[in-house]
Short mmCIF file of C-alpha atoms and ligand atoms in Angstrom, two decimals:
data_model
loop_
_atom_site.label_atom_id
_atom_site.label_comp_id
_atom_site.label_asym_id
_atom_site.label_seq_id
_atom_site.Cartn_x
_atom_site.Cartn_y
_atom_site.Cartn_z
CA MET A 1 0.00 0.00 0.00
CA SER A 2 1.47 3.36 -0.96
CA LYS A 3 2.09 6.05 1.65
CA LEU A 4 -0.84 8.33 2.40
CA TYR A 5 0.56 11.87 2.42
CA ASP A 6 -1.12 14.66 4.35
CA VAL A 7 -0.67 16.82 1.28
CA VAL A 8 0.53 16.39 -2.28
CA ILE A 9 1.49 19.65 -3.99
CA ILE A 10 1.46 19.63 -7.78
CA GLY A 11 4.08 22.04 -9.14
CA ALA A 12 7.35 23.38 -7.72
CA GLY A 13 7.15 27.01 -8.74
CA PRO A 14 6.99 29.81 -6.17
CA ALA A 15 3.41 28.83 -5.16
CA GLY A 16 4.19 25.11 -4.76
CA LEU A 17 7.48 25.66 -2.94
CA SER A 18 5.90 28.16 -0.59
CA ALA A 19 3.08 25.68 0.10
CA GLY A 20 5.75 23.00 0.68
CA LEU A 21 7.56 25.23 3.17
CA TYR A 22 4.39 25.99 5.15
CA ALA A 23 3.15 22.39 5.04
CA GLY A 24 6.58 21.09 6.09
CA ARG A 25 6.78 23.54 8.97
CA ALA A 26 3.31 22.38 10.06
CA ARG A 27 4.80 18.85 10.24
CA MET A 28 2.50 17.58 7.51
CA SER A 29 3.89 14.71 5.44
CA THR A 30 4.40 16.64 2.22
CA LEU A 31 5.19 15.61 -1.33
CA ILE A 32 5.85 18.12 -4.12
CA LEU A 33 5.54 16.77 -7.67
CA GLU A 34 7.32 18.63 -10.47
CA LYS A 35 7.23 17.55 -14.11
CA ALA A 36 10.22 19.55 -15.36
CA ARG A 37 12.41 21.65 -13.09
CA GLU A 38 11.74 23.79 -10.04
CA GLY A 39 10.73 27.38 -10.51
CA GLY A 40 8.19 27.31 -13.30
CA GLN A 41 8.27 30.53 -15.29
CA ILE A 42 10.43 32.29 -12.75
CA ALA A 43 13.29 29.87 -13.45
CA GLN A 44 13.53 31.71 -16.79
CA THR A 45 13.54 35.22 -15.37
CA ALA A 46 16.87 36.98 -15.37
CA GLU A 47 16.14 39.74 -12.89
CA ILE A 48 13.59 39.99 -10.10
CA GLU A 49 13.42 43.46 -8.70
CA ASN A 50 9.84 43.47 -7.45
CA TYR A 51 9.91 40.62 -4.95
CA PRO A 52 10.12 42.31 -1.55
CA GLY A 53 13.63 42.09 -0.19
CA SER A 54 15.26 41.26 -3.51
CA LEU A 55 17.03 43.85 -5.61
CA GLU A 56 19.56 43.88 -8.49
CA VAL A 57 21.37 40.75 -7.32
CA GLU A 58 18.30 38.51 -7.46
CA SER A 59 17.56 36.26 -10.41
CA GLY A 60 14.79 33.69 -10.85
CA PRO A 61 17.12 30.70 -10.44
CA THR A 62 18.82 32.08 -7.28
CA LEU A 63 15.47 32.84 -5.65
CA ILE A 64 14.10 29.42 -6.60
CA ASP A 65 17.22 27.63 -5.33
CA ARG A 66 16.70 29.18 -1.91
CA MET A 67 12.96 28.43 -1.92
CA THR A 68 13.64 24.78 -2.83
CA THR A 69 16.31 24.35 -0.16
CA GLN A 70 14.02 25.92 2.43
CA ALA A 71 11.02 23.69 1.59
CA LYS A 72 13.23 20.56 1.71
CA HIS A 73 14.83 21.75 4.95
CA PHE A 74 11.40 21.62 6.59
CA GLY A 75 10.75 18.10 5.35
CA ALA A 76 8.97 18.45 2.00
CA GLU A 77 9.90 15.67 -0.43
CA LEU A 78 10.43 16.69 -4.05
CA VAL A 79 9.82 14.13 -6.79
CA TYR A 80 10.22 14.82 -10.52
CA ALA A 81 7.17 13.28 -12.17
CA ALA A 82 4.47 14.39 -14.58
CA VAL A 83 0.90 14.06 -13.32
CA GLU A 84 -1.21 12.16 -15.85
CA GLU A 85 -4.51 11.64 -14.07
CA VAL A 86 -6.13 12.61 -10.78
CA ASP A 87 -9.07 11.43 -8.72
CA LEU A 88 -9.82 14.23 -6.29
CA SER A 89 -13.40 13.34 -5.37
CA GLY A 90 -13.11 11.22 -2.20
CA PRO A 91 -11.34 11.74 1.15
CA VAL A 92 -8.27 9.95 -0.26
CA LYS A 93 -7.03 11.74 -3.38
CA THR A 94 -5.16 9.76 -6.03
CA ILE A 95 -2.49 11.34 -8.21
CA LYS A 96 -1.27 9.12 -11.04
CA CYS A 97 2.14 9.95 -12.51
CA THR A 98 4.09 8.25 -15.29
CA ASP A 99 5.89 5.76 -13.01
CA ALA A 100 3.98 5.87 -9.72
CA THR A 101 0.65 6.66 -8.11
CA TYR A 102 0.48 8.79 -4.98
CA GLN A 103 -2.26 9.16 -2.37
CA ALA A 104 -3.02 12.15 -0.20
CA LYS A 105 -5.56 13.50 2.23
CA SER A 106 -5.33 16.90 0.55
CA VAL A 107 -4.00 18.32 -2.72
CA ILE A 108 -2.65 21.75 -3.61
CA ILE A 109 -2.64 22.42 -7.36
CA ALA A 110 0.17 24.85 -8.16
CA ALA A 111 1.02 23.75 -11.69
CA GLY A 112 1.33 27.29 -13.09
CA ALA A 113 1.14 28.30 -16.73
CA LYS A 114 3.13 27.82 -19.94
CA PRO A 115 4.04 30.24 -22.75
CA VAL A 116 1.56 30.92 -25.55
CA LEU A 117 3.04 30.20 -28.98
CA ALA A 118 3.19 32.81 -31.73
CA ASP A 119 1.32 30.30 -33.89
CA CYS A 120 2.89 31.12 -37.26
CA PRO A 121 4.45 28.87 -39.92
CA GLY A 122 8.08 28.06 -39.13
CA GLU A 123 7.78 28.62 -35.37
CA LYS A 124 7.97 24.93 -34.40
CA GLU A 125 10.59 24.12 -37.04
CA PHE A 126 12.95 26.85 -35.81
CA THR A 127 12.39 26.40 -32.07
CA GLY A 128 15.90 25.92 -30.69
CA ARG A 129 17.33 27.12 -34.01
CA GLY A 130 16.51 30.79 -33.60
CA VAL A 131 13.12 30.74 -31.88
CA SER A 132 13.09 30.76 -28.07
CA TYR A 133 10.74 31.31 -25.14
CA CYS A 134 13.49 31.88 -22.57
CA ALA A 135 15.91 34.79 -22.74
CA THR A 136 17.81 33.62 -19.66
CA CYS A 137 18.38 30.20 -21.23
CA ASP A 138 19.18 31.27 -24.79
CA GLY A 139 20.13 34.97 -24.76
CA ALA A 140 23.86 34.27 -24.71
CA PHE A 141 23.61 32.39 -28.03
CA PHE A 142 22.79 35.71 -29.71
CA GLU A 143 25.94 37.60 -28.71
CA GLU A 144 26.37 40.49 -31.20
CA LEU A 145 23.47 39.22 -33.33
CA GLU A 146 20.10 40.82 -34.00
CA VAL A 147 17.03 39.60 -32.11
CA PHE A 148 13.29 40.23 -32.28
CA VAL A 149 11.00 40.03 -29.26
CA ILE A 150 7.28 39.43 -29.84
CA GLY A 151 4.87 40.98 -27.33
CA GLY A 152 4.25 44.20 -25.45
CA GLY A 153 3.68 43.06 -21.85
CA ASP A 154 6.01 43.05 -18.84
CA SER A 155 7.66 39.80 -19.92
CA ALA A 156 8.41 40.96 -23.48
CA VAL A 157 9.85 44.31 -22.46
CA GLU A 158 11.81 43.00 -19.46
CA GLU A 159 13.30 40.19 -21.51
CA ALA A 160 14.09 42.60 -24.36
CA LEU A 161 16.04 44.69 -21.86
CA PHE A 162 17.87 41.58 -20.68
CA LEU A 163 18.69 40.60 -24.27
CA THR A 164 20.47 43.93 -24.85
CA LYS A 165 23.28 42.48 -22.73
CA PHE A 166 24.05 40.12 -25.60
CA ALA A 167 22.40 41.20 -28.82
CA ARG A 168 23.60 44.00 -31.09
CA LYS A 169 20.03 45.16 -31.72
CA VAL A 170 16.73 44.17 -30.14
CA THR A 171 13.46 44.91 -31.93
CA ILE A 172 10.18 44.60 -30.06
CA VAL A 173 7.42 43.51 -32.46
CA HIS A 174 4.06 44.45 -31.02
CA ARG A 175 0.60 44.06 -32.52
CA ARG A 176 -0.54 47.48 -31.26
CA ASP A 177 1.04 50.93 -31.15
CA GLU A 178 1.50 51.07 -27.39
CA LEU A 179 2.96 48.72 -24.82
CA ARG A 180 1.02 46.93 -22.10
CA ALA A 181 4.08 46.71 -19.81
CA ALA A 182 4.31 48.71 -16.57
CA LYS A 183 5.35 52.33 -17.18
CA SER A 184 8.61 51.93 -15.22
CA ILE A 185 9.66 49.05 -17.48
CA GLN A 186 8.58 50.94 -20.62
CA GLU A 187 10.71 53.93 -19.62
CA LYS A 188 13.81 51.74 -19.40
CA ALA A 189 13.10 50.26 -22.85
CA PHE A 190 12.49 53.65 -24.52
CA ALA A 191 15.75 54.93 -23.02
CA ASN A 192 17.81 51.97 -24.23
CA PRO A 193 19.54 52.78 -27.55
CA LYS A 194 19.74 49.09 -28.49
CA ILE A 195 15.94 48.66 -28.36
CA HIS A 196 13.82 49.40 -31.44
CA PHE A 197 10.10 48.96 -32.07
CA LEU A 198 7.98 47.58 -34.88
CA TRP A 199 4.48 48.77 -34.00
CA ASP A 200 1.17 47.36 -35.27
CA SER A 201 3.08 44.35 -36.48
CA VAL A 202 2.58 40.60 -36.42
CA ILE A 203 5.05 37.97 -37.62
CA ARG A 204 3.36 35.85 -40.30
CA ASN A 205 6.20 33.52 -41.29
CA MET A 206 9.58 32.33 -40.04
CA ALA A 207 12.06 30.81 -42.47
CA GLY A 208 15.71 30.00 -43.04
CA ASP A 209 18.13 27.35 -44.16
CA GLY A 210 18.65 25.25 -41.02
CA VAL A 211 18.64 28.30 -38.77
CA LEU A 212 16.20 31.21 -38.60
CA SER A 213 17.20 33.98 -40.98
CA GLU A 214 14.00 35.38 -42.48
CA LEU A 215 10.80 36.85 -41.07
CA THR A 216 7.67 38.01 -42.83
CA VAL A 217 5.98 40.76 -40.85
CA GLU A 218 2.52 42.19 -41.52
CA ASN A 219 1.57 45.71 -40.56
CA VAL A 220 -1.95 45.04 -39.30
CA LYS A 221 -3.10 48.59 -40.07
CA THR A 222 -1.80 48.95 -43.63
CA LYS A 223 -1.78 45.15 -44.37
CA GLU A 224 1.69 45.67 -45.89
CA MET A 225 3.98 42.62 -45.74
CA THR A 226 7.70 43.12 -45.17
CA VAL A 227 10.37 40.45 -45.41
CA ILE A 228 13.23 40.94 -42.96
CA LYS A 229 16.44 39.03 -43.69
CA ALA A 230 19.40 38.44 -41.40
CA ASP A 231 22.59 40.33 -42.24
CA GLU A 232 24.72 38.18 -44.53
CA GLU A 233 27.59 38.30 -42.07
CA ASP A 234 25.34 37.08 -39.23
CA GLY A 235 23.57 34.38 -41.22
CA MET A 236 20.79 34.17 -38.60
CA PHE A 237 18.81 36.05 -35.98
CA GLY A 238 16.72 35.24 -32.94
CA VAL A 239 13.03 35.53 -32.17
CA PHE A 240 11.92 35.48 -28.53
CA VAL A 241 8.19 34.98 -28.00
CA PHE A 242 6.58 36.52 -24.89
CA ILE A 243 2.87 36.86 -25.63
CA GLY A 244 1.35 35.54 -22.44
CA TYR A 245 0.79 32.22 -20.75
CA LYS A 246 -1.74 29.38 -20.69
CA PRO A 247 -2.68 27.66 -17.41
CA GLU A 248 -1.55 24.02 -17.00
CA THR A 249 -5.03 22.78 -16.19
CA GLU A 250 -5.63 19.98 -18.75
CA VAL A 251 -5.54 17.11 -16.22
CA PHE A 252 -7.87 18.95 -13.85
CA GLU A 253 -10.61 19.62 -16.39
CA GLY A 254 -13.94 18.37 -15.09
CA LYS A 255 -12.38 17.72 -11.64
CA VAL A 256 -12.51 21.25 -10.18
CA ALA A 257 -14.47 24.35 -11.19
CA MET A 258 -12.70 26.64 -13.66
CA GLU A 259 -13.23 29.91 -15.49
CA ASN A 260 -11.53 30.47 -18.87
CA GLY A 261 -9.22 27.54 -18.12
CA TYR A 262 -8.08 28.92 -14.74
CA ILE A 263 -9.09 27.26 -11.44
CA LEU A 264 -11.66 29.07 -9.31
CA THR A 265 -10.89 29.39 -5.59
CA ASP A 266 -12.22 31.32 -2.65
CA PRO A 267 -9.85 33.68 -0.74
CA ASP A 268 -8.66 30.64 1.29
CA MET A 269 -7.49 28.95 -1.95
CA LYS A 270 -10.25 26.35 -1.61
CA THR A 271 -11.62 24.93 -4.85
CA ASP A 272 -15.15 23.57 -5.05
CA VAL A 273 -13.81 20.11 -4.07
CA PRO A 274 -13.22 19.47 -0.33
CA GLY A 275 -9.52 19.01 0.43
CA VAL A 276 -8.40 20.42 -2.92
CA PHE A 277 -6.73 23.83 -3.06
CA ALA A 278 -5.13 25.86 -5.87
CA ALA A 279 -2.35 28.42 -5.65
CA GLY A 280 -0.40 30.70 -7.99
CA ASP A 281 -0.79 31.48 -11.68
CA ILE A 282 -3.13 28.54 -12.28
CA ARG A 283 -6.03 30.15 -10.43
CA VAL A 284 -8.38 33.00 -11.33
CA LYS A 285 -6.77 36.13 -9.87
CA SER A 286 -5.98 39.74 -10.74
CA LEU A 287 -2.19 39.76 -10.31
CA ARG A 288 0.14 36.93 -11.31
CA GLN A 289 3.48 37.64 -9.65
CA VAL A 290 5.96 35.75 -7.48
CA VAL A 291 4.77 37.68 -4.45
CA THR A 292 1.13 36.69 -5.00
CA ALA A 293 2.07 33.09 -5.85
CA THR A 294 4.03 32.63 -2.62
CA ALA A 295 1.20 34.18 -0.61
CA ASP A 296 -1.30 31.81 -2.26
CA GLY A 297 0.95 28.84 -1.46
CA ALA A 298 1.18 29.80 2.21
CA ILE A 299 -2.59 30.25 2.52
CA ALA A 300 -3.31 26.98 0.70
CA ALA A 301 -0.96 25.01 2.98
CA VAL A 302 -2.43 26.49 6.17
CA GLN A 303 -5.94 25.67 4.92
CA ALA A 304 -4.88 22.15 3.91
CA GLU A 305 -3.48 21.64 7.42
CA LYS A 306 -6.80 22.74 8.95
CA TYR A 307 -8.68 20.42 6.59
CA VAL A 308 -6.47 17.42 7.44
CA ASP A 309 -6.52 18.18 11.19
CA CYS A 310 -10.32 18.19 11.13
CA GLY A 311 -10.24 14.70 9.62
CA GLY A 312 -11.08 15.84 6.07
P1 NAP B 1 0.63 39.79 -20.83
O1 NAP B 1 0.70 40.84 -19.81
O2 NAP B 1 -0.63 39.05 -21.02
O3 NAP B 1 1.08 40.45 -22.22
C1 NAP B 1 1.05 39.71 -23.38
C2 NAP B 1 1.48 40.61 -24.52
O4 NAP B 1 1.53 39.86 -25.70
C3 NAP B 1 0.51 41.76 -24.74
O5 NAP B 1 1.21 42.93 -25.07
C4 NAP B 1 -0.34 41.26 -25.90
O6 NAP B 1 -0.79 42.29 -26.76
C5 NAP B 1 0.63 40.42 -26.68
N1 NAP B 1 -0.02 39.31 -27.37
C6 NAP B 1 -0.92 38.44 -26.86
N2 NAP B 1 -1.27 37.53 -27.78
C7 NAP B 1 -0.59 37.85 -28.91
C8 NAP B 1 -0.54 37.28 -30.19
N3 NAP B 1 -1.24 36.20 -30.53
N4 NAP B 1 0.28 37.86 -31.10
C9 NAP B 1 1.01 38.95 -30.79
N5 NAP B 1 1.00 39.53 -29.58
C10 NAP B 1 0.20 38.98 -28.64
O7 NAP B 1 1.73 38.64 -20.59
P2 NAP B 1 3.17 38.73 -19.89
O8 NAP B 1 3.92 39.91 -20.33
O9 NAP B 1 3.76 37.41 -20.11
O10 NAP B 1 2.82 38.86 -18.36
C11 NAP B 1 1.99 37.88 -17.72
C12 NAP B 1 1.73 38.34 -16.28
O11 NAP B 1 2.97 38.28 -15.54
C13 NAP B 1 1.26 39.79 -16.22
O12 NAP B 1 0.34 39.92 -15.16
C14 NAP B 1 2.51 40.56 -15.90
O13 NAP B 1 2.26 41.77 -15.20
C15 NAP B 1 3.28 39.56 -15.03
N6 NAP B 1 4.74 39.80 -15.13
C16 NAP B 1 5.27 40.69 -14.28
C17 NAP B 1 6.62 40.96 -14.31
C18 NAP B 1 7.16 41.98 -13.37
O14 NAP B 1 6.37 42.69 -12.76
N7 NAP B 1 8.46 42.09 -13.18
C19 NAP B 1 7.44 40.31 -15.24
C20 NAP B 1 6.86 39.41 -16.12
C21 NAP B 1 5.49 39.16 -16.07
P3 NAP B 1 -1.90 43.34 -26.31
O15 NAP B 1 -1.19 44.29 -25.39
O16 NAP B 1 -2.33 43.93 -27.59
O17 NAP B 1 -2.97 42.55 -25.64
#
């Protein structure tokens, strides 16, 4: 018979790790399941200057390393496994992964969100050969080359700024004529001489011979198509896509109440299923940040403890 955990936490991003820390400190038997690597989206963030207490020195990976160490220090187990199926209905919840099935008295869903694709011909073919979704991971490959960043939100503009450390020229391609990003981030981008803008523009095709070296861009106002080719000397350029995120809720569909694909919770992180909580970017909320994810995780763990202590 497999161990019955007090709580199984699905996802080891800031929400899941924070839940793991609080559950561990409450002496709950705690298992965190992570399908890829700790950190979720934040593992790909170069600079975090808006998490209280962190300033220029903080990066996503350094913050996540400390969160992981802290959760483990208080007894949370971390297992790398992808959740394939869940049964959350009864007092004993079942979480089926690729190689094992786990049981728990309570579950905290903190599986986060994944990047939205640009959805144009050539994108899949050139992923890893010019197209990227992670500036921290791939920025250094574009030393002294030209790169394009798709999007106009905080992620796009922050990552464009980061890419100026490597690239010769960074062009933000945005479908409108103004950015969505916070004003403070916009100001930095407008002041950076390496950053250029292609407004009202959408990339319609990505092409090249082995590596990405040609883009077709449509001006959505004039409908004019422009083909942009890499400098002959460079032979290639990069495209970084930052146009939002999609919640990782596929396996929970029909199991907990959702709205537009995000999980609905009350302010205590309770879903509509007893003993099942959600925390972080995966739930319906107004601000998706590390600081709100960690707060969600803490609340979810405290509520899970109360639920388990009351006998479910
Ligand atoms: P976002 O705020 O949803 O912005 C997505 C951007 O991509 C928007 O500018 C949007 O254009 C554009 N876009 C969406 N779909 C597109 C498509 N199919 N083709 C072309 N462009 C498209 O996403 P995000 O920047 O990833 O941020 C997600 C959340 O994380 C936000 O709440 C953000 O504040 C937060 N975040 C915060 C920080 C920070 O504070 N340091 C850093 C990163 C992220 P429109 O503007 O026209 O809609």
